PDB file of C-alpha atoms in Angstrom:
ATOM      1  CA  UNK Y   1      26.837  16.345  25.853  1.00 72.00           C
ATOM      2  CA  UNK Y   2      28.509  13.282  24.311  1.00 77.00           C
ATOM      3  CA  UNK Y   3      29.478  12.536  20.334  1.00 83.00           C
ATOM      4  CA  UNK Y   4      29.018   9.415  18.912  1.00 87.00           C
ATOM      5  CA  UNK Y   5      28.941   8.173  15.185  1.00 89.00           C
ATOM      6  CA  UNK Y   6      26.592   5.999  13.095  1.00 90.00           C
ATOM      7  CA  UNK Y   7      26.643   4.632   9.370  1.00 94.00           C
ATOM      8  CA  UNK Y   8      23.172   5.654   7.416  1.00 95.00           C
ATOM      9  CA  UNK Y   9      22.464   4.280   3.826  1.00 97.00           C
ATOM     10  CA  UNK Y  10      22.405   6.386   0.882  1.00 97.00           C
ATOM     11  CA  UNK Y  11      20.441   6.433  -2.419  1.00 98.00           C
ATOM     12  CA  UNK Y  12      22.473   6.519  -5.201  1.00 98.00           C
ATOM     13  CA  UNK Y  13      20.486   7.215  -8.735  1.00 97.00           C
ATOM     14  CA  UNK Y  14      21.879   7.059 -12.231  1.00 97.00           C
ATOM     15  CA  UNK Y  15      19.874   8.678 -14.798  1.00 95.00           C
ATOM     16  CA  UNK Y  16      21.547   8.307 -17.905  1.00 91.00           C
ATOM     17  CA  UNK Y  17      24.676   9.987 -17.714  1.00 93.00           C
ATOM     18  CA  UNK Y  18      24.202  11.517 -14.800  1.00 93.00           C
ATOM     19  CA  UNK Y  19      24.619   9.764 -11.192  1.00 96.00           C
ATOM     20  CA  UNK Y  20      23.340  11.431  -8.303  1.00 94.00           C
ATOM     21  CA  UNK Y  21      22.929  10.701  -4.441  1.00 96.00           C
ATOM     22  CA  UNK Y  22      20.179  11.084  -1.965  1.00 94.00           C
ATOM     23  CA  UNK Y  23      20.080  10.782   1.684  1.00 94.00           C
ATOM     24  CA  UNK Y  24      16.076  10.992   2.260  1.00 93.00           C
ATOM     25  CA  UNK Y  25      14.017  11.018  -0.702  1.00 94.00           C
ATOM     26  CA  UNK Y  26      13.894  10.591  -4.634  1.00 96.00           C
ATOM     27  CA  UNK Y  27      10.092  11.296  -5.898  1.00 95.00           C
ATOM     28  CA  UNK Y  28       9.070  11.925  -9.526  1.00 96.00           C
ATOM     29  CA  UNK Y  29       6.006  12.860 -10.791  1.00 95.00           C
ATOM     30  CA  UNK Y  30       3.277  15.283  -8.435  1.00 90.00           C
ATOM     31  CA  UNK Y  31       6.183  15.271  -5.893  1.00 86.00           C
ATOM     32  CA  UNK Y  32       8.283  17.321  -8.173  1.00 90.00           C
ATOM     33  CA  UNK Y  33       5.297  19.311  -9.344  1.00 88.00           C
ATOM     34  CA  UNK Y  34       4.947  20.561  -5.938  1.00 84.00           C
ATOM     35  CA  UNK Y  35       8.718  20.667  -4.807  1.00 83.00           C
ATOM     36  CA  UNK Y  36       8.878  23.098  -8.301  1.00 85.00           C
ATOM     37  CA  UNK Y  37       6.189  25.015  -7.164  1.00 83.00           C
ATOM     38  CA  UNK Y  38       6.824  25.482  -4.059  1.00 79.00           C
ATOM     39  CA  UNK Y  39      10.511  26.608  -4.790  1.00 78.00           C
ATOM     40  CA  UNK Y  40       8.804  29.205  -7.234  1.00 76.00           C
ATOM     41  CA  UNK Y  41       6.650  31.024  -4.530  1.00 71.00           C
ATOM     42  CA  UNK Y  42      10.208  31.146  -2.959  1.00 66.00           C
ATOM     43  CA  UNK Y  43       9.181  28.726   0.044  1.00 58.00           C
ATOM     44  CA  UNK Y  44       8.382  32.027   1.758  1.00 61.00           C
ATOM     45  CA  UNK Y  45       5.601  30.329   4.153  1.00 60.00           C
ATOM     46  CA  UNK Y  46       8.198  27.969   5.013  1.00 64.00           C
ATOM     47  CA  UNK Y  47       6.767  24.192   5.120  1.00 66.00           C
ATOM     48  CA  UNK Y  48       3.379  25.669   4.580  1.00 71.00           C
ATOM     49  CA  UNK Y  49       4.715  26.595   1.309  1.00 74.00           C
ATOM     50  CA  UNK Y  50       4.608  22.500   0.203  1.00 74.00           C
ATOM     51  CA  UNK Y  51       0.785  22.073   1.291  1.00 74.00           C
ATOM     52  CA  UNK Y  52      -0.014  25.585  -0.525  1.00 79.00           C
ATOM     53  CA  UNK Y  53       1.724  23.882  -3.799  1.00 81.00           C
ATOM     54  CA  UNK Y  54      -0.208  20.491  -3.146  1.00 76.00           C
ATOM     55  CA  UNK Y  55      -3.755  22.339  -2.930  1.00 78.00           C
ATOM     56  CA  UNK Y  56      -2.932  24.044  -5.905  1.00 82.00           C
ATOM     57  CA  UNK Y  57      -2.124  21.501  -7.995  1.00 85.00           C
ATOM     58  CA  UNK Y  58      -4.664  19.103  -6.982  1.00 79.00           C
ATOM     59  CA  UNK Y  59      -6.560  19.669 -10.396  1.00 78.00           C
ATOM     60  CA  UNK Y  60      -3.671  19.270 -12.231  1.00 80.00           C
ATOM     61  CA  UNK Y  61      -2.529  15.967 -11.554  1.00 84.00           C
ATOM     62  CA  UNK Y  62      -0.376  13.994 -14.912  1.00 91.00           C
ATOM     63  CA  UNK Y  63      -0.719  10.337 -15.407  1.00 94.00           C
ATOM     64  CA  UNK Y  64       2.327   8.531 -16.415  1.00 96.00           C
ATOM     65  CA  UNK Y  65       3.019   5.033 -17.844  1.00 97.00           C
ATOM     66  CA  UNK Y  66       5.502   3.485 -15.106  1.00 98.00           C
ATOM     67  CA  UNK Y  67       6.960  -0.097 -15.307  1.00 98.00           C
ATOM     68  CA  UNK Y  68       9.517  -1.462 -12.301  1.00 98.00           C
ATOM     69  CA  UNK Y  69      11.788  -3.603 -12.988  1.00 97.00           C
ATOM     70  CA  UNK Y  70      14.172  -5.326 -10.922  1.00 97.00           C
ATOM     71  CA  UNK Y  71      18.216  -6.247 -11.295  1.00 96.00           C
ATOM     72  CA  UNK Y  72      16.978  -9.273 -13.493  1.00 96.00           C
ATOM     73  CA  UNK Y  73      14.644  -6.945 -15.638  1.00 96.00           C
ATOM     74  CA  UNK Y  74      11.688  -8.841 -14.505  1.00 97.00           C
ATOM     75  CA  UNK Y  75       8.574  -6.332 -14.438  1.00 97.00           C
ATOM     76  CA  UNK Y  76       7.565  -5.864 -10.582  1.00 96.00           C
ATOM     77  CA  UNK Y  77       5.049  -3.231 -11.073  1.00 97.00           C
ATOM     78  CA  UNK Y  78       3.481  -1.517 -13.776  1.00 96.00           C
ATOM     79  CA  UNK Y  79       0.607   1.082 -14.385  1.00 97.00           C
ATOM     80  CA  UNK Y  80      -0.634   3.210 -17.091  1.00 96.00           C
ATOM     81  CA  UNK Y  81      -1.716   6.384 -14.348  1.00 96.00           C
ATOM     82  CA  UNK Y  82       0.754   6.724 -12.023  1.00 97.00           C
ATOM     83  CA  UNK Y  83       0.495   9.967 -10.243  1.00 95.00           C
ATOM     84  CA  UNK Y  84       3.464  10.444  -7.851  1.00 94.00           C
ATOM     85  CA  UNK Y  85       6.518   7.878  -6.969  1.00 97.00           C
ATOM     86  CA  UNK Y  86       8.403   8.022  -3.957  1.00 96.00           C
ATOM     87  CA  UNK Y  87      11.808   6.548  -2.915  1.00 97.00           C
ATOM     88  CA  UNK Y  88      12.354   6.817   0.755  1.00 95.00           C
ATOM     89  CA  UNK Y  89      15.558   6.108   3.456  1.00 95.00           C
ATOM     90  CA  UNK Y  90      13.847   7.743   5.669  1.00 91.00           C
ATOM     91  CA  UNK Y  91       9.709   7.433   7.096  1.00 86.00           C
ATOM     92  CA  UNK Y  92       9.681  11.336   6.725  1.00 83.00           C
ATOM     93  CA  UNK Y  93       9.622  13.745   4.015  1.00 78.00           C
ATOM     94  CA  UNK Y  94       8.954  17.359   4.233  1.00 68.00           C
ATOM     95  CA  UNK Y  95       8.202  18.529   7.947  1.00 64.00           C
ATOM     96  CA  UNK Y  96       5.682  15.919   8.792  1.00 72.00           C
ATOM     97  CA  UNK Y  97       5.027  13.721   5.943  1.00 81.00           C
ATOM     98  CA  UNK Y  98       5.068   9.952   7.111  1.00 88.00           C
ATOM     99  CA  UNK Y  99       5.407   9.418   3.301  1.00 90.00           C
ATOM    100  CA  UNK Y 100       7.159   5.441   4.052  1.00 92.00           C
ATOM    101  CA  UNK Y 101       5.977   5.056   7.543  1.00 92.00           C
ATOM    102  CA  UNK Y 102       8.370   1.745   7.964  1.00 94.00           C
ATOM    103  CA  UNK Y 103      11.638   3.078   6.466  1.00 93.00           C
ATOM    104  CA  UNK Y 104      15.139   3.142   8.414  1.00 93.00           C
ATOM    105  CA  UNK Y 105      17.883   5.212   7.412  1.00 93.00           C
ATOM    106  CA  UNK Y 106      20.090   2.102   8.066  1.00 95.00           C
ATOM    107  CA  UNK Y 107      18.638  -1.431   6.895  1.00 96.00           C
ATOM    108  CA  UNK Y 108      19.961  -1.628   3.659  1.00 97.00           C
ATOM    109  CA  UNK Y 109      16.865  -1.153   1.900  1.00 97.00           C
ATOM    110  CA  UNK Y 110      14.374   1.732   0.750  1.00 97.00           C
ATOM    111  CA  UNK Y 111      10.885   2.160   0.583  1.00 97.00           C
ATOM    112  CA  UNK Y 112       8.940   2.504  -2.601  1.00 97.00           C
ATOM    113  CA  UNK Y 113       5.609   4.590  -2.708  1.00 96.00           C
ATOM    114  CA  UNK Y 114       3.590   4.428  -5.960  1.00 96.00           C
ATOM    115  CA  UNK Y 115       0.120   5.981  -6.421  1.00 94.00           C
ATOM    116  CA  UNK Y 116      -2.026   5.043  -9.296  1.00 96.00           C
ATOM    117  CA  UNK Y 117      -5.176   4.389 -10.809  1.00 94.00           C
ATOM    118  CA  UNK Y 118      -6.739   6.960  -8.069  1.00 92.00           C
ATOM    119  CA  UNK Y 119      -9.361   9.872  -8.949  1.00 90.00           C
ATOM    120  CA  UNK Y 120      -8.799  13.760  -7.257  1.00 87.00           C
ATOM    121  CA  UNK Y 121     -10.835  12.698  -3.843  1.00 88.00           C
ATOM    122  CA  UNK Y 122      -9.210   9.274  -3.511  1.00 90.00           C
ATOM    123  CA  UNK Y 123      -5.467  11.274  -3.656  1.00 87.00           C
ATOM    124  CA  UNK Y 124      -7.035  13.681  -1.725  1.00 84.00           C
ATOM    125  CA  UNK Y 125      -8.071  11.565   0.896  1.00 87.00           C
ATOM    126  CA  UNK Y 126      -4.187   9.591   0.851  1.00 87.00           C
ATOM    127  CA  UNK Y 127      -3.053  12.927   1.252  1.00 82.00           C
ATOM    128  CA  UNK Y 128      -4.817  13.750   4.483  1.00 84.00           C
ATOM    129  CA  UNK Y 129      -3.703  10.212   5.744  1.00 89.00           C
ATOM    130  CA  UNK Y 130      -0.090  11.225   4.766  1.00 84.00           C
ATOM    131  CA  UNK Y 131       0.727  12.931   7.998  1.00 82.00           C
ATOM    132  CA  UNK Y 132       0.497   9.594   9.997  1.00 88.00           C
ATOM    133  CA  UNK Y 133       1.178   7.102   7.384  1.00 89.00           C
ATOM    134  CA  UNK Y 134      -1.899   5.471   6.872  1.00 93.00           C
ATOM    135  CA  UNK Y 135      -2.126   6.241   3.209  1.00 92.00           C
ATOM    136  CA  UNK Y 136       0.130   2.823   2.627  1.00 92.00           C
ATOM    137  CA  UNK Y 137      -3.546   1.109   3.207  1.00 93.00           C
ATOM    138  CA  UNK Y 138      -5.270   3.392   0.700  1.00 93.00           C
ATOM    139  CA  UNK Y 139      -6.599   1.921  -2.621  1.00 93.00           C
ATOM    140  CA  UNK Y 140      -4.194   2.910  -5.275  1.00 93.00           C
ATOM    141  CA  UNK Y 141      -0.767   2.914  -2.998  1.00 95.00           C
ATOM    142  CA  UNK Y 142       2.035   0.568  -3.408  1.00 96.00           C
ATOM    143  CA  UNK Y 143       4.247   0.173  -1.190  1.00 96.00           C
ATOM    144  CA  UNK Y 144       7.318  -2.088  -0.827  1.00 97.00           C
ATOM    145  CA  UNK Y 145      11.093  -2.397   0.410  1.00 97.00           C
ATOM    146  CA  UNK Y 146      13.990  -3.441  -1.865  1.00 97.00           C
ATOM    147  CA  UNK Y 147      17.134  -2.372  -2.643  1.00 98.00           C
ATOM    148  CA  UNK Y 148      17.289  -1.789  -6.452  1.00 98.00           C
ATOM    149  CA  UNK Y 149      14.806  -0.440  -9.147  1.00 98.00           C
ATOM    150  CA  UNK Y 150      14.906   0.451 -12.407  1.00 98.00           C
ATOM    151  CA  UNK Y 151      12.094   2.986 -13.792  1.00 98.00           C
ATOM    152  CA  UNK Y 152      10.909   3.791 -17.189  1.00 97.00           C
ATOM    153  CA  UNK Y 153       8.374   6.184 -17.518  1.00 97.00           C
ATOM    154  CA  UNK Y 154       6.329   7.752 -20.030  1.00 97.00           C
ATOM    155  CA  UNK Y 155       6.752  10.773 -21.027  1.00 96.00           C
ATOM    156  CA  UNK Y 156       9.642  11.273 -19.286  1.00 95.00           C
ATOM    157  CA  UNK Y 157       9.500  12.359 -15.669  1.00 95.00           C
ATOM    158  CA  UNK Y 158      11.517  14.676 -13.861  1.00 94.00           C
ATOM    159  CA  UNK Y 159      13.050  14.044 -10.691  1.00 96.00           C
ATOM    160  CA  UNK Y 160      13.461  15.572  -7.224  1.00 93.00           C
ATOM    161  CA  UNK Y 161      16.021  14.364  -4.821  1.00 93.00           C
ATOM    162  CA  UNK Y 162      16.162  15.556  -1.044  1.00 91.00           C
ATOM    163  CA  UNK Y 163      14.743  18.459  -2.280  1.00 85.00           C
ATOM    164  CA  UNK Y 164      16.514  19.892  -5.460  1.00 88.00           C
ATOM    165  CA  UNK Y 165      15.109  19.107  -8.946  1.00 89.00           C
ATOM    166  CA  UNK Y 166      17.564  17.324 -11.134  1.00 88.00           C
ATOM    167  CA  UNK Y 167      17.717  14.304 -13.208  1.00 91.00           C
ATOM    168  CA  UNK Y 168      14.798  12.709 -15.732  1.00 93.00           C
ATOM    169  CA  UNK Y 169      13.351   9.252 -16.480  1.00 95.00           C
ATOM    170  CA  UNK Y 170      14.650   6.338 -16.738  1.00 97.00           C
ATOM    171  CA  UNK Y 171      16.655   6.245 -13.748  1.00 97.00           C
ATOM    172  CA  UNK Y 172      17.823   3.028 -11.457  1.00 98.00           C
ATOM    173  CA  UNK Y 173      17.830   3.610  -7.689  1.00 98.00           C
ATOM    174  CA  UNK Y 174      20.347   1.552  -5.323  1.00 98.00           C
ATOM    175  CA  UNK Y 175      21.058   1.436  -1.769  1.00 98.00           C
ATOM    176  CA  UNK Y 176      24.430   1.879  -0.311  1.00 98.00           C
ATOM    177  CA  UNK Y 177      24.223   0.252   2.733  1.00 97.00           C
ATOM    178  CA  UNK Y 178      26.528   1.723   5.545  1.00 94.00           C
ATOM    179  CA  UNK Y 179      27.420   4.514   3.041  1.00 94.00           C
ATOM    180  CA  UNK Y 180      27.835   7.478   5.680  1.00 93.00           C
ATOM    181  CA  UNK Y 181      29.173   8.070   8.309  1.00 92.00           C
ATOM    182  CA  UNK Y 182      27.184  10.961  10.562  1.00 90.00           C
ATOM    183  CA  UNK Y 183      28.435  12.524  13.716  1.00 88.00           C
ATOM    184  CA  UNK Y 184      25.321  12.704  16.680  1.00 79.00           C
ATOM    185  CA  UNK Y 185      25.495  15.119  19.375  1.00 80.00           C
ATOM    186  CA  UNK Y 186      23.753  13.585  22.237  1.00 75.00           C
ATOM    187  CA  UNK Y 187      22.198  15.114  25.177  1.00 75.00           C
ATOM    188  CA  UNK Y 188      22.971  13.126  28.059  1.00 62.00           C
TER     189      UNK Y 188
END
């Protein structure tokens, strides 16, 4: 086996006070209704445990009012019934979620999902399409690249990042390109 290094970006998200990092994922919205759920049933079912939560809460989806703005404050993206938002460094999420099917961990840029304006069996049918990243073409999914954001959201939303709940609305995201250094073991 032989060790070699790479740099990866990293998320880093300020939420009032608060500043936080991510390596993977920052989602707010029905992704931290089901992260919180599935953390309640204790994730006993392992991954399993995340499309239990999502089944469950399929009739309970919140709207919220979301506006994007970027580093000049310039509105990039706005809806009144946004359901879930996603901020990606990675094209997986979960075990086999292809939730930003074109994201690197290292291009200095991450990859925004947003669903809106979508009823149950339209989500429904994004989800299915979720596991090979074909929801990006569904009606109701945005989905671009950048490399800062800055969310307001009403009400507030709570946040999930790489998998622990912490943090609220409104929030800015930014990459830091080249941020960390990993260590790869390699078979050879």
């Amino acid at each position: 086996k032989s060790k070699s290094t790479s740099c990866i970006d990293v998320l880093k998200v300020t939420a009032g006070k608060d500043i936080f990092y991510c390596v993977n994922l920052l989602g707010g919205g029905f992704i931290t209704d089901v992260t919180k759920s599935a953390a309640e049933s204790g994730k006993k079912i392992g991954a399993f445990s995340y499309i239990v939560a999502v089944i469950k809460l399929l009739r309970k989806l919140k709207n919220y009012e979301v506006r994007f703005l970027d580093r000049d404050s310039k509105v990039i993206f706005q809806s009144s019934k946004a359901v879930l938002i996603s901020f990606n460094n990675n094209c997986k999420t979960g075990a086999a979620f292809k939730m930003a099917p074109n994201a690197l961990i290292n291009d200095g840029l991450f990859d925004v999902v947003i669903l809106h304006d979508i009823s149950l069996l339209e989500f429904f049918i994004g989800f299915l399409k979720l596991f090979s990243g074909k929801h990006i073409y569904c009606r109701g999914c945005e989905y671009f690249q950048t490399d800062y954001i800055k969310v307001e959201t009403k009400p507030d939303m709570a946040l999930m990042q790489d998998g622990e709940l912490s943090g609220n609305s409104p929030f800015e995201v930014e990459i830091l390109k080249n941020e960390l250094t990993i260590a790869l073991e390699l078979n050879a």
